[in-house]
XYZ file of N, CA and C in Angstrom:
345
model
N -14.505 1.720 15.188
C -13.137 2.192 14.291
C -12.932 2.776 13.255
N -12.767 3.980 13.124
C -12.101 4.698 12.218
C -10.930 4.865 11.363
N -10.848 3.514 10.446
C -9.367 3.991 10.130
C -10.101 4.724 7.749
N -8.720 6.086 7.667
C -9.285 6.730 6.216
C -7.310 6.449 5.226
N -7.788 6.025 4.089
C -6.417 5.194 3.459
C -6.436 6.190 2.598
N -5.140 6.997 2.217
C -5.330 7.309 1.355
C -3.425 7.247 0.708
N -3.538 7.279 -0.779
C -2.684 5.685 -1.173
C -1.720 7.915 -2.585
N -1.176 8.221 -2.794
C -0.368 8.603 -4.034
C 0.967 8.084 -4.362
N 0.847 8.348 -5.570
C 1.681 7.594 -6.892
C 2.322 8.831 -7.323
N 4.267 8.481 -7.131
C 4.598 8.900 -7.356
C 6.010 8.659 -8.236
N 5.539 9.266 -9.579
C 6.437 8.638 -10.639
C 7.556 10.168 -11.180
N 9.382 8.736 -11.160
C 10.467 9.438 -11.596
C 11.010 8.525 -12.265
N 11.630 9.667 -12.652
C 12.883 8.318 -13.102
C 13.978 9.265 -13.076
N 15.008 7.292 -13.186
C 16.509 7.652 -12.466
C 17.570 8.869 -14.054
N 19.047 8.425 -13.574
C 19.379 8.685 -14.339
C 19.940 8.011 -15.666
N 20.113 7.033 -14.607
C 19.990 5.822 -16.121
C 18.962 5.197 -16.682
N 17.699 6.640 -16.837
C 16.863 6.512 -17.567
C 14.966 5.564 -17.138
N 15.486 5.149 -16.199
C 14.804 4.253 -15.525
C 13.772 4.743 -14.555
N 12.339 4.498 -15.219
C 11.385 4.846 -15.177
C 11.193 4.394 -13.164
N 10.165 5.073 -12.393
C 10.202 4.070 -10.974
C 9.331 5.571 -10.431
N 8.060 4.633 -10.026
C 7.414 4.940 -9.022
C 7.009 4.527 -7.694
N 6.956 5.341 -7.176
C 6.505 5.148 -5.347
C 5.231 5.360 -4.781
N 4.797 3.833 -4.223
C 3.677 4.342 -3.948
C 3.779 4.393 -2.370
N 3.246 6.148 -1.636
C 3.059 5.719 -0.517
C 1.386 5.885 0.121
N 1.163 5.029 0.775
C -0.244 4.527 1.514
C -0.028 5.159 3.150
N -0.335 6.623 3.175
C -1.112 6.819 4.083
C -3.118 6.465 5.008
N -3.032 5.881 6.163
C -3.069 5.414 7.455
C -4.274 6.070 8.414
N -5.187 7.002 8.552
C -5.004 7.774 9.556
C -6.326 6.590 11.002
N -6.164 7.288 11.589
C -7.287 6.579 13.137
C -8.179 8.078 12.753
N -9.331 7.649 12.695
C -9.923 9.169 12.678
C -10.804 8.705 13.766
N -10.798 7.773 14.195
C -11.632 6.982 15.807
C -11.041 7.774 17.071
N -12.154 7.598 18.492
C -11.357 8.545 19.419
C -11.114 7.383 20.022
N -10.540 5.873 20.119
C -9.258 5.589 20.732
C -8.252 5.394 19.213
N -7.453 4.480 20.091
C -6.798 3.992 19.225
C -6.357 2.027 18.962
N -6.164 2.835 17.282
C -6.280 1.038 16.443
C -5.419 0.529 16.268
N -5.696 -0.597 17.333
C -4.195 -1.705 17.392
C -3.930 -2.703 16.209
N -3.029 -3.295 14.969
C -3.026 -3.461 14.563
C -1.960 -5.015 13.889
N -3.433 -6.449 14.165
C -2.059 -6.917 13.643
C -1.813 -8.062 12.782
N -0.388 -7.764 11.992
C -0.466 -8.764 10.960
C 1.112 -10.068 10.609
N -0.160 -11.193 9.687
C -0.098 -12.136 9.339
C 1.587 -12.870 9.760
N 1.700 -11.209 8.750
C 3.679 -10.974 8.207
C 4.168 -10.229 8.375
N 6.267 -10.195 7.841
C 5.673 -8.813 7.846
C 5.439 -7.566 6.959
N 4.590 -8.450 5.398
C 4.614 -7.806 4.428
C 2.979 -6.236 4.658
N 2.818 -5.347 5.405
C 1.507 -4.629 6.492
C 0.556 -4.102 5.735
N 1.174 -4.259 3.750
C 0.220 -3.237 2.596
C 0.036 -4.307 1.268
N -0.771 -4.625 0.789
C -0.891 -5.005 -0.314
C -0.668 -3.761 -0.982
N -0.196 -4.133 -2.655
C -0.793 -2.600 -3.451
C -0.335 -2.919 -5.482
N -1.715 -3.407 -6.258
C -1.957 -3.522 -6.998
C -1.962 -2.558 -8.358
N -1.520 -2.952 -8.791
C -2.135 -1.647 -10.059
C -2.596 -2.306 -11.211
N -3.661 -2.047 -11.547
C -4.507 -2.362 -13.328
C -4.142 -1.248 -13.965
N -4.774 -1.601 -14.598
C -4.319 -1.469 -15.904
C -6.199 -1.616 -17.823
N -7.378 -0.657 -17.349
C -8.776 -1.313 -17.479
C -8.430 -2.270 -16.660
N -8.889 -2.826 -15.847
C -9.160 -3.339 -15.047
C -8.633 -5.023 -14.693
N -7.608 -4.610 -15.079
C -6.923 -6.046 -15.754
C -4.858 -5.758 -15.268
N -5.116 -6.707 -13.379
C -3.846 -6.627 -13.063
C -2.543 -7.046 -13.659
N -2.134 -5.366 -13.739
C -0.323 -5.658 -14.267
C 0.414 -5.752 -13.246
N 0.175 -5.391 -12.345
C 1.443 -5.258 -11.675
C 0.609 -5.922 -9.828
N 1.903 -6.588 -9.068
C 1.682 -6.427 -7.135
C 2.608 -6.899 -7.280
N 2.967 -5.865 -6.118
C 3.237 -5.988 -5.334
C 4.512 -7.075 -4.420
N 3.757 -7.990 -3.701
C 3.639 -9.187 -3.409
C 4.481 -10.447 -4.037
N 3.228 -10.686 -5.156
C 3.855 -11.346 -5.977
C 5.890 -12.288 -6.355
N 5.970 -13.284 -5.380
C 7.652 -13.273 -6.121
C 7.434 -12.933 -4.998
N 8.017 -11.927 -4.061
C 8.533 -11.598 -2.787
C 7.802 -12.895 -1.716
N 8.401 -13.476 -0.564
C 8.118 -13.382 0.199
C 8.518 -13.089 1.527
N 7.943 -13.176 2.538
C 7.918 -11.927 3.779
C 8.132 -12.487 5.017
N 9.421 -12.427 6.214
C 9.501 -13.504 7.893
C 7.507 -13.107 7.922
N 7.628 -14.755 8.496
C 6.735 -15.225 9.391
C 6.818 -14.617 10.319
N 6.332 -13.956 10.808
C 6.202 -13.866 12.027
C 5.355 -12.462 13.183
N 4.405 -11.920 13.448
C 3.387 -11.973 13.651
C 4.001 -10.577 14.370
N 3.590 -9.814 13.709
C 3.860 -8.105 14.319
C 2.478 -6.734 14.842
N 2.405 -6.033 15.072
C 1.399 -5.582 15.798
C 1.947 -4.135 15.325
N 1.277 -3.002 15.516
C 1.673 -1.654 15.797
C 0.304 -0.575 15.882
N 0.158 0.116 16.821
C -0.795 1.295 16.910
C -1.202 2.571 16.955
N -2.331 2.520 15.838
C -2.746 3.910 15.509
C -2.844 4.577 16.733
N -2.511 6.050 17.377
C -3.391 6.273 18.505
C -4.189 6.956 17.258
N -5.672 8.144 18.508
C -7.016 9.027 17.455
C -5.781 9.800 16.511
N -6.576 10.105 15.507
C -5.447 11.380 14.662
C -4.564 11.194 14.063
N -3.055 9.499 14.675
C -2.068 10.056 14.367
C -2.452 8.936 13.304
N -1.385 8.886 12.417
C -1.308 7.753 10.926
C 0.445 7.079 10.635
N -0.178 6.121 9.626
C 0.555 4.997 9.647
C 0.836 4.543 8.446
N 2.256 5.108 7.756
C 2.191 4.501 6.392
C 3.401 3.931 5.692
N 2.846 3.148 5.033
C 3.620 1.983 3.814
C 3.710 2.774 2.576
N 4.534 1.666 2.306
C 5.500 2.268 0.854
C 6.407 1.373 0.305
N 6.100 1.196 -0.568
C 6.182 0.169 -1.988
C 7.256 1.219 -3.289
N 7.310 0.198 -3.878
C 8.204 0.595 -5.618
C 8.152 -0.307 -6.861
N 7.156 -0.104 -7.698
C 7.917 -0.923 -8.916
C 8.895 -0.148 -10.037
N 9.591 -0.378 -10.696
C 10.171 -0.674 -11.646
C 10.094 -0.951 -12.764
N 10.572 0.139 -13.080
C 10.216 -0.197 -15.290
C 8.198 -0.531 -15.252
N 7.642 0.039 -15.185
C 6.862 -0.232 -15.135
C 6.827 0.640 -17.239
N 5.755 0.090 -17.607
C 5.230 0.768 -19.217
C 4.339 2.080 -19.199
N 4.180 2.577 -20.337
C 4.131 3.452 -20.251
C 2.564 3.691 -20.742
N 1.720 4.587 -20.169
C 0.409 4.272 -19.853
C -0.600 5.030 -18.970
N -1.723 5.372 -18.188
C -2.822 5.430 -17.106
C -2.962 4.060 -16.106
N -2.696 4.025 -14.806
C -3.597 3.248 -13.715
C -3.842 3.397 -13.011
N -4.401 2.918 -12.433
C -5.306 2.689 -10.984
C -4.385 1.645 -10.167
N -3.446 2.560 -9.255
C -2.894 1.573 -7.937
C -3.662 1.632 -6.753
N -4.675 0.614 -6.260
C -5.054 -0.022 -5.150
C -4.388 -0.721 -4.353
N -3.933 0.917 -2.608
C -3.395 0.141 -1.523
C -4.703 -0.837 -0.198
N -4.318 -1.949 0.012
C -5.002 -2.932 0.902
C -4.026 -3.106 2.202
N -4.433 -2.550 3.689
C -3.889 -2.896 4.830
C -4.259 -4.286 5.144
N -3.217 -4.745 5.543
C -2.888 -6.344 5.737
C -3.035 -7.386 7.133
N -3.556 -6.155 7.520
C -3.730 -6.379 9.013
C -5.162 -7.709 8.769
N -5.047 -8.151 10.210
C -5.860 -8.989 10.991
C -7.215 -8.119 11.027
N -8.161 -8.958 10.575
C -10.009 -7.875 10.757
C -10.507 -6.291 10.947
N -8.796 -5.813 10.345
C -8.969 -4.470 9.949
C -9.037 -4.317 8.835
N -9.769 -3.316 7.953
C -9.547 -3.226 6.342
C -9.376 -1.669 5.898
N -9.225 -1.909 5.801
C -8.440 0.436 4.720
C -8.016 0.031 3.084
N -9.005 1.040 2.781
C -8.689 0.623 1.265
C -7.954 2.451 0.010
N -7.011 2.315 -0.649
C -7.038 3.058 -1.021
C -6.372 2.828 -2.655
N -7.092 3.829 -2.935
C -6.692 4.071 -4.806
C -7.088 5.574 -5.981
N -5.855 5.161 -6.199
C -5.431 6.627 -6.697
C -4.756 5.939 -8.628
N -4.888 7.275 -9.664
C -4.916 6.811 -10.819
C -4.011 7.670 -10.922
N -3.039 7.124 -12.088
C -1.353 8.290 -12.055
C -1.369 7.617 -13.492
N -0.457 7.759 -14.315
C -0.123 7.948 -15.605
C 1.687 7.751 -16.161
N 2.414 6.492 -16.420
C 3.593 7.024 -16.343
C 4.009 7.446 -18.296
């Protein structure tokens, strides 16, 4: 099983001047067989933002997710996409890390971005 992760961060400014960072975590199955992902709750990926190694934002912080087991299959050479939004970050340079929250399967990616 070979999963490959890619993370993108898109920084935009709303009409009211609020800055928004949209994270898109793409997980691609590079292996020859389908990969079955099982998730312990409704949150399928974690997103963390760091500034010089210090955590400044975490997608799941303060959120509750439905406690139901879910699953999804990624066929060979296909992708699954997970997204998160960070509203009103402080200006600066950051590193974002995304991690798949599936049981017994790991995949991570990271990217640098500036606000």
